[in-house]
Structures are given as structure tokens and as C-alpha cells.
mmCIF file of C-alpha atoms in Angstrom:
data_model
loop_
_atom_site.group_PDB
_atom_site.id
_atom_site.type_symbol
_atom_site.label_atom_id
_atom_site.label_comp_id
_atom_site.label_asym_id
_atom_site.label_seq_id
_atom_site.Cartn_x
_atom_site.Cartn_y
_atom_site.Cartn_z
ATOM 1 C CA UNK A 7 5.714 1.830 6.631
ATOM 2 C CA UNK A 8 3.313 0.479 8.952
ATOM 3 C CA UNK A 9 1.058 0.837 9.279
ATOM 4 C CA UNK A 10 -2.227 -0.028 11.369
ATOM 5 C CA UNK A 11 -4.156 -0.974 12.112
ATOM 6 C CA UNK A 12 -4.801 -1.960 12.249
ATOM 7 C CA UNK A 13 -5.742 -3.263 15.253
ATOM 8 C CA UNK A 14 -5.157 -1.638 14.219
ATOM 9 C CA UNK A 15 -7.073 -0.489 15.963
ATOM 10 C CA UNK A 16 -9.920 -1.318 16.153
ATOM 11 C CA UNK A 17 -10.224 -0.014 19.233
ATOM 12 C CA UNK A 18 -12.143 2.151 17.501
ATOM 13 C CA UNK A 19 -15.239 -1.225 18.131
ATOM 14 C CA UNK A 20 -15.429 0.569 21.663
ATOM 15 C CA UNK A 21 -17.153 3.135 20.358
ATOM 16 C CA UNK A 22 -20.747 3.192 21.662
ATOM 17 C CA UNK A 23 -23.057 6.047 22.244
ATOM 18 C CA UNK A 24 -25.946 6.043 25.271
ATOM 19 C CA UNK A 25 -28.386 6.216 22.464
ATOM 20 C CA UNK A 26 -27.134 2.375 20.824
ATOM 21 C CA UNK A 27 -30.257 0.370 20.634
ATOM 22 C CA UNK A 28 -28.159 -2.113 22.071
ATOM 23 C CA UNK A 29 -28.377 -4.904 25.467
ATOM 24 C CA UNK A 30 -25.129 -4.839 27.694
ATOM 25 C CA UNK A 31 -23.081 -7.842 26.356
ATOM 26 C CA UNK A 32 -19.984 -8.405 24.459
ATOM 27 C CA UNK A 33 -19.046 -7.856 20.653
ATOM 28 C CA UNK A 34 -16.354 -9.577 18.855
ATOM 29 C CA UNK A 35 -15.014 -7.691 15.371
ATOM 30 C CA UNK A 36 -16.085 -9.495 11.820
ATOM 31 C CA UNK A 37 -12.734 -10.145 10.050
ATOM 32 C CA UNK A 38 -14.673 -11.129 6.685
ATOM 33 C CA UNK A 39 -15.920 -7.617 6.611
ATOM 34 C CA UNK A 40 -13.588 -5.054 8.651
ATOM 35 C CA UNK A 41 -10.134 -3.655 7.196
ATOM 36 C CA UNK A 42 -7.406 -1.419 7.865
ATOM 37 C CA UNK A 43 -6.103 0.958 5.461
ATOM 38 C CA UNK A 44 -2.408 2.838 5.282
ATOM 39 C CA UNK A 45 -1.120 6.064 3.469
ATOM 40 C CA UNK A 46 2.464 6.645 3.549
ATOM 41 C CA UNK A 47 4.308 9.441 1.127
ATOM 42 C CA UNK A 48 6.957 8.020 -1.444
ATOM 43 C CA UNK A 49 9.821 9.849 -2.975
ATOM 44 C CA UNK A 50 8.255 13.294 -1.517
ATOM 45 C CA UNK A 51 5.655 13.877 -4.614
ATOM 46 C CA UNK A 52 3.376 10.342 -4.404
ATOM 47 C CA UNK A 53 1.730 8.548 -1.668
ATOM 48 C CA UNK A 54 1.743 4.308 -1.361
ATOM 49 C CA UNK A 55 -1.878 2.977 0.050
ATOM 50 C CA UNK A 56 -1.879 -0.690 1.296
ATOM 51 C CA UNK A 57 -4.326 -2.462 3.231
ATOM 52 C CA UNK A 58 -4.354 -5.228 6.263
ATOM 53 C CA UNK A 59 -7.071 -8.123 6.349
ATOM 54 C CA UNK A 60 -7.184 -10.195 9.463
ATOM 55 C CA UNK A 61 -8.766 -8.209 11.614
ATOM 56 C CA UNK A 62 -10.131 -10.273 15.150
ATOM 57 C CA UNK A 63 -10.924 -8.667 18.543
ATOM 58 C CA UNK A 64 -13.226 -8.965 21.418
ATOM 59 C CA UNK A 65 -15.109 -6.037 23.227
ATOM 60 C CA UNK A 66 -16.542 -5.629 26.384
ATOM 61 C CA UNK A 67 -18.926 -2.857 27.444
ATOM 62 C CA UNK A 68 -22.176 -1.279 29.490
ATOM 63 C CA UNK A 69 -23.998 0.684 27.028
ATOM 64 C CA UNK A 70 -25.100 2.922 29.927
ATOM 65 C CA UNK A 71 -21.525 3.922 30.188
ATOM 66 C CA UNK A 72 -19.528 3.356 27.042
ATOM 67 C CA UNK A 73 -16.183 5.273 27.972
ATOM 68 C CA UNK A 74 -15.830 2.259 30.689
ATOM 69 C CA UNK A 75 -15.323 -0.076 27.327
ATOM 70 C CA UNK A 76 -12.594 -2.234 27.017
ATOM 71 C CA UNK A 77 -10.865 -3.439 23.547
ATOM 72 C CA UNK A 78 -8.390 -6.304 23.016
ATOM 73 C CA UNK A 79 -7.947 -6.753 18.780
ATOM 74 C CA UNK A 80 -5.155 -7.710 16.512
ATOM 75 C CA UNK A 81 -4.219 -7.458 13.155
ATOM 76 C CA UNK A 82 -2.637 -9.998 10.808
ATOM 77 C CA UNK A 83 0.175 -8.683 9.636
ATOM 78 C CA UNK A 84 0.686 -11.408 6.917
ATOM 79 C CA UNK A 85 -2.353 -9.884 5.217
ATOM 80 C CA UNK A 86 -0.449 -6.825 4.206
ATOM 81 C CA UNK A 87 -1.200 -6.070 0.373
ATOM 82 C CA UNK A 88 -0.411 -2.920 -1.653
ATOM 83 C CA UNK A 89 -0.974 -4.301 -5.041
ATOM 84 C CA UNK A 90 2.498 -4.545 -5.777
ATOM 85 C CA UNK A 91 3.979 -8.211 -5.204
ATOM 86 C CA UNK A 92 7.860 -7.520 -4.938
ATOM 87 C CA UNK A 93 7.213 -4.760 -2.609
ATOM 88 C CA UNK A 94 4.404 -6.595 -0.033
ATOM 89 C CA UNK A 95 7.474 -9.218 0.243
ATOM 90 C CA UNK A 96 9.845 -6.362 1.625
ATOM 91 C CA UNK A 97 6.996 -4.700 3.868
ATOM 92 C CA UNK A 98 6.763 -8.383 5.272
ATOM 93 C CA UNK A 99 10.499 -9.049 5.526
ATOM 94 C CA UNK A 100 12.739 -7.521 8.235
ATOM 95 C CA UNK A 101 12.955 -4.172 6.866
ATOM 96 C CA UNK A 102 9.493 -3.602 7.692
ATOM 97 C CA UNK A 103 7.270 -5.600 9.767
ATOM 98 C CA UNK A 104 9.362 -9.256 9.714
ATOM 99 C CA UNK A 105 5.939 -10.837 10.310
ATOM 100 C CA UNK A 106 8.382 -14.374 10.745
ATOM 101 C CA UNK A 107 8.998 -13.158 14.278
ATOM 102 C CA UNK A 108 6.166 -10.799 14.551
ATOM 103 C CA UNK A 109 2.863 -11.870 12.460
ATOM 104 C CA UNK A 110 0.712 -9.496 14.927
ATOM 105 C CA UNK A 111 -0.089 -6.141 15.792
ATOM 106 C CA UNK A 112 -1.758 -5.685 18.968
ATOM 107 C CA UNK A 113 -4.168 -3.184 20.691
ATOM 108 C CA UNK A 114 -5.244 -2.653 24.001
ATOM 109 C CA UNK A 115 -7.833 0.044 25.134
ATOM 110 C CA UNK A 116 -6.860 2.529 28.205
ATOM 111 C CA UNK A 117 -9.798 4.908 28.140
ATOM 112 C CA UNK A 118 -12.941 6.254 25.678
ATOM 113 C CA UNK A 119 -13.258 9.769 25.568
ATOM 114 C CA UNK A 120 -16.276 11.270 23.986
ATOM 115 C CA UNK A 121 -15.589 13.961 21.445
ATOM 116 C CA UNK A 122 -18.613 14.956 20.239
ATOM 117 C CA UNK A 123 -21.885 13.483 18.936
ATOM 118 C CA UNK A 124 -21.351 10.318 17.076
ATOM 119 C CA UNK A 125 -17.674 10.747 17.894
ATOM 120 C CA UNK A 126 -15.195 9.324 20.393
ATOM 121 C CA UNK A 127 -11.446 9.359 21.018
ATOM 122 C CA UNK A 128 -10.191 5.541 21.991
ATOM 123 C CA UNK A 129 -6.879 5.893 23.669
ATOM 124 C CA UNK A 130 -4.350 2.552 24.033
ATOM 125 C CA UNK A 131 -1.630 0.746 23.600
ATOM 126 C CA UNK A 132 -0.561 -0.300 20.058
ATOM 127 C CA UNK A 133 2.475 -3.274 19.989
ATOM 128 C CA UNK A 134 4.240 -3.559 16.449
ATOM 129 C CA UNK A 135 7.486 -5.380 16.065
ATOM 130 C CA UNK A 136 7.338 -5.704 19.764
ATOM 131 C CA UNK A 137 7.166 -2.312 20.551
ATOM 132 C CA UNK A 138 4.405 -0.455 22.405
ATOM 133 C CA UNK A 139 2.985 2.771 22.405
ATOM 134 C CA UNK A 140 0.055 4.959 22.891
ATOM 135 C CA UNK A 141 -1.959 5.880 20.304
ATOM 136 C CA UNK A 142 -5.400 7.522 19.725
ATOM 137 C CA UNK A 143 -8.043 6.737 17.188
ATOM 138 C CA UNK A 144 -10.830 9.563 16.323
ATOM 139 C CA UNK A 145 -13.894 7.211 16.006
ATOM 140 C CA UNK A 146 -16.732 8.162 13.657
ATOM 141 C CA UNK A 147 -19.900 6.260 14.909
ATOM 142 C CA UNK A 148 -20.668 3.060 15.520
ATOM 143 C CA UNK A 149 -23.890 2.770 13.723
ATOM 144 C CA UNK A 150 -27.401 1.561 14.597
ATOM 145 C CA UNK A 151 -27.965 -1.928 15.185
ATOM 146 C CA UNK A 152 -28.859 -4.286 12.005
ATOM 147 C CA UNK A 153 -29.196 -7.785 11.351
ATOM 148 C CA UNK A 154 -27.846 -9.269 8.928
ATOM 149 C CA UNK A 155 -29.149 -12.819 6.911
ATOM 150 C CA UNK A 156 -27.881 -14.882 9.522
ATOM 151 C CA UNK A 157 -29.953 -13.132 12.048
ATOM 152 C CA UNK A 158 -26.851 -11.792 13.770
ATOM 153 C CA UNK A 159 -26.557 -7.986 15.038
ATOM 154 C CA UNK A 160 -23.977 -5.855 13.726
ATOM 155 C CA UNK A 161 -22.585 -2.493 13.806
ATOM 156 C CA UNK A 162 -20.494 -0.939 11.973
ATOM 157 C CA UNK A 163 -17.901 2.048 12.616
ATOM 158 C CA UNK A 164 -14.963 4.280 10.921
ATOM 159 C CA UNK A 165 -11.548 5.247 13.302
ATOM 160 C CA UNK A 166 -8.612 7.227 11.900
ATOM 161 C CA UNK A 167 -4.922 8.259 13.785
ATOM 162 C CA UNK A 168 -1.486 8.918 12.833
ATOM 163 C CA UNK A 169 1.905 7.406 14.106
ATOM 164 C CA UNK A 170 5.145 7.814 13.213
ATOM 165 C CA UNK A 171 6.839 4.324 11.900
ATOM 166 C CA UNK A 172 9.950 5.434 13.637
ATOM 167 C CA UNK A 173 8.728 4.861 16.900
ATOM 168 C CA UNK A 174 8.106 1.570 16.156
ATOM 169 C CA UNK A 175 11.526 0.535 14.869
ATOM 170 C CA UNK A 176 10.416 0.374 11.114
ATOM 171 C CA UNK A 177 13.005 2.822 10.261
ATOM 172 C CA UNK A 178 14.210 1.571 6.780
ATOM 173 C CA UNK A 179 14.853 4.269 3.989
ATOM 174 C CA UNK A 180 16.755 5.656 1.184
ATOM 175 C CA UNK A 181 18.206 8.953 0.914
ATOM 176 C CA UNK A 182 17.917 10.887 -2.727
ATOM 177 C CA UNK A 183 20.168 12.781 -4.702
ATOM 178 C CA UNK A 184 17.707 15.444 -3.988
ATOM 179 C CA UNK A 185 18.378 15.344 -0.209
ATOM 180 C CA UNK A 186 14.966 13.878 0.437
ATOM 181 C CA UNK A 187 14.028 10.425 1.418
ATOM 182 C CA UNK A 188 12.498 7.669 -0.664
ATOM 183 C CA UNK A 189 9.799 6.745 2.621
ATOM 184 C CA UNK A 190 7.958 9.392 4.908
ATOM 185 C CA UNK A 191 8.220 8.990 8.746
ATOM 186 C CA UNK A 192 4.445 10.200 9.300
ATOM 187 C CA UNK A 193 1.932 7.417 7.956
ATOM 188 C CA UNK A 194 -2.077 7.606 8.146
ATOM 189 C CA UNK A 195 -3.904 5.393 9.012
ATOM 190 C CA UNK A 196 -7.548 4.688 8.994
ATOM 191 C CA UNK A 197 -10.155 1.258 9.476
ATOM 192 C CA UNK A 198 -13.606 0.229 8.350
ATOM 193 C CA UNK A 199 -15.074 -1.947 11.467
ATOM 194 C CA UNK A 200 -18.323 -4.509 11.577
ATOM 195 C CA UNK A 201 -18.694 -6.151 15.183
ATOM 196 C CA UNK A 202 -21.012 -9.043 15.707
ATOM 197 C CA UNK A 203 -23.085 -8.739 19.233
ATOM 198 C CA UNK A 204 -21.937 -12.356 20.795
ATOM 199 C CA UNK A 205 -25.148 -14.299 22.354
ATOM 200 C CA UNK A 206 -26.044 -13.602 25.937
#
């Protein structure tokens, strides 16, 4: 079950309109405050929700033109939780993720498409398990500039996709006496992202 990020994802911290009351620079993502979320259906008639912590990434970007943005974020795959103990140690294990050989997912950006206002599509390459490939992330935001306590401006954004676990190896299942399966292929996946501006 993946998930995915993450980084995730992530890529979804390229998203920047023309209208971001924001200097040309770099960003890196906040890892105490940004999160990836998965939804995968169990047995056929439920649906298992876990999360990933860990979160790090650097961006790189010309506010003028934001679909020239590049991403490079990965996810800590360690950090996997669904609430459940027994069943984060077999997501962590081999069957799953086996974060022993492969603590990280990875994501690298290949092109920003705008899809609307507010909203962008962030194409790239996700690695899991040592395999790569493409994904897309529909991108809700970011948001305008604040600063928080420290002084420090931040931006927050929302990114959502889709993969298929199978393409990534994770291909672990049961079959039931019903002649369904105890894991879905198709898992959701969506991420809540704050990015710190780094200093000029």
C-alpha cells in the first residue's frame, strides 16, 4: 500500500502563481508542519488511511515564471503510521516498503503546468522501492505569504494524485473466499505542504 507521498510529493511546493507576493529565491519544505496522507481499500467494503512524517525538500524557482520550477523532496518512509502497531511493522517490512533497504521515497519535478487559477499540475518522477515513475500531483494553491513567530516566510499548499502500488513492486495480497482481494491496487494519495523562503 504505498503510498506517497509523499514526496511524496511534494512537488506539489512548486506551485507558485505570478500573483505570489514573493522575491525570486529558494524554499525548502517544513517537515515539523507538512504531511502526507494515504487511502487504500481493504477487504472491498472499508478503506485503511495512514500517514508519512518526514517530509524534507528544496525548491528552486522565478516567480515571474513558476512552471520553470524545479522540486527535489523525499519522504521518510520509517515515519509510516496507520494507528495500528502490528500492521505499520508489515507496511515497513519487505512486503511493503522494506524501508531496511529503502527508508526513502524520492521526487523529482519534470514540468509545472498551470490548470487553472490557484491550481497547477506538477509532473515528475516518483522512486519507491527503487522504482521510478511518472506521476502527477493536482496542486491546490500555494497560499499568500505569512510570517510566522520566528519571523520566517511561509506558504502553505494542498497536492493530491493516484498511483497504482503495483507499479511500484508493492504487490503483496490475499485472495478471499469471496474472489476478491484483501488490498486494492489503486491507492490515493494526498499532502498538506508549509515551505520556508530560505534567506537571500
Amino acid at each position: 500500500m504505498l503510498r506517497t507521498s509523499p514526496s511524496l510529493v511534494l512537488v506539489a511546493t512548486l506551485a507558485f502563481s505570478p500573483g505570489l507576493l514573493a522575491q525570486e529565491g529558494s524554499w525548502r519544505i517544513d517537515p515539523l508542519h507538512s504531511s502526507a496522507f494515504f487511502s487504500v481499500r481493504h477487504l472491498m467494503i472499508s478503506t485503511v488511511r495512514g500517514q508519512f512524517n518526514g517530509i524534507n525538500g528544496a525548491v528552486h524557482y522565478d516567480p515571474k515564471h513558476p512552471t520553470d520550477a524545479t522540486v527535489e523532496a523525499t519522504i521518510d518512509c520509517r515515519t509510516l503510521t496507520t494507528g495500528v502497531a502490528k500492521r505499520d511493522e508489515q507496511m515497513k517490512g519487505p512486503d511493503f516498503f522494506d524501508t531496511k533497504l529503502y527508508p526513502f521515497m524520492k521526487f523529482h519535478s519534470t514540468r509545472v503546468q498551470k490548470a487553472g487559477p490557484g491550481k497547477l499540475k506538477v509532473g515528475g518522477d516518483l522512486t519507491i522501492n527503487s522504482i521510478t515513475r511518472p506521476v502527477v500531483l493536482d496542486v491546490d494553491g500555494p497560499s499568500q505569504p505569512v510570517k510566522d513567530a520566528q519571523g520566517r516566510e511561509k506558504i502553505g499548499l494542498s497536492a493530491a494524485t493516484k498511483i497504482n502500488r503495483k507499479d511500484f513492486a508493492i504487490t503483496w495480497n490475499e485472495v478471499l473466499e469471496t474472489g476478491g482481494v484483501a488490498v486494492a491496487d489503486e491507492v490515493s494519495i494526498s499532502m498538506d505542504i508549509e515551505m520556508i523562503r530560505n534567506p537571500n
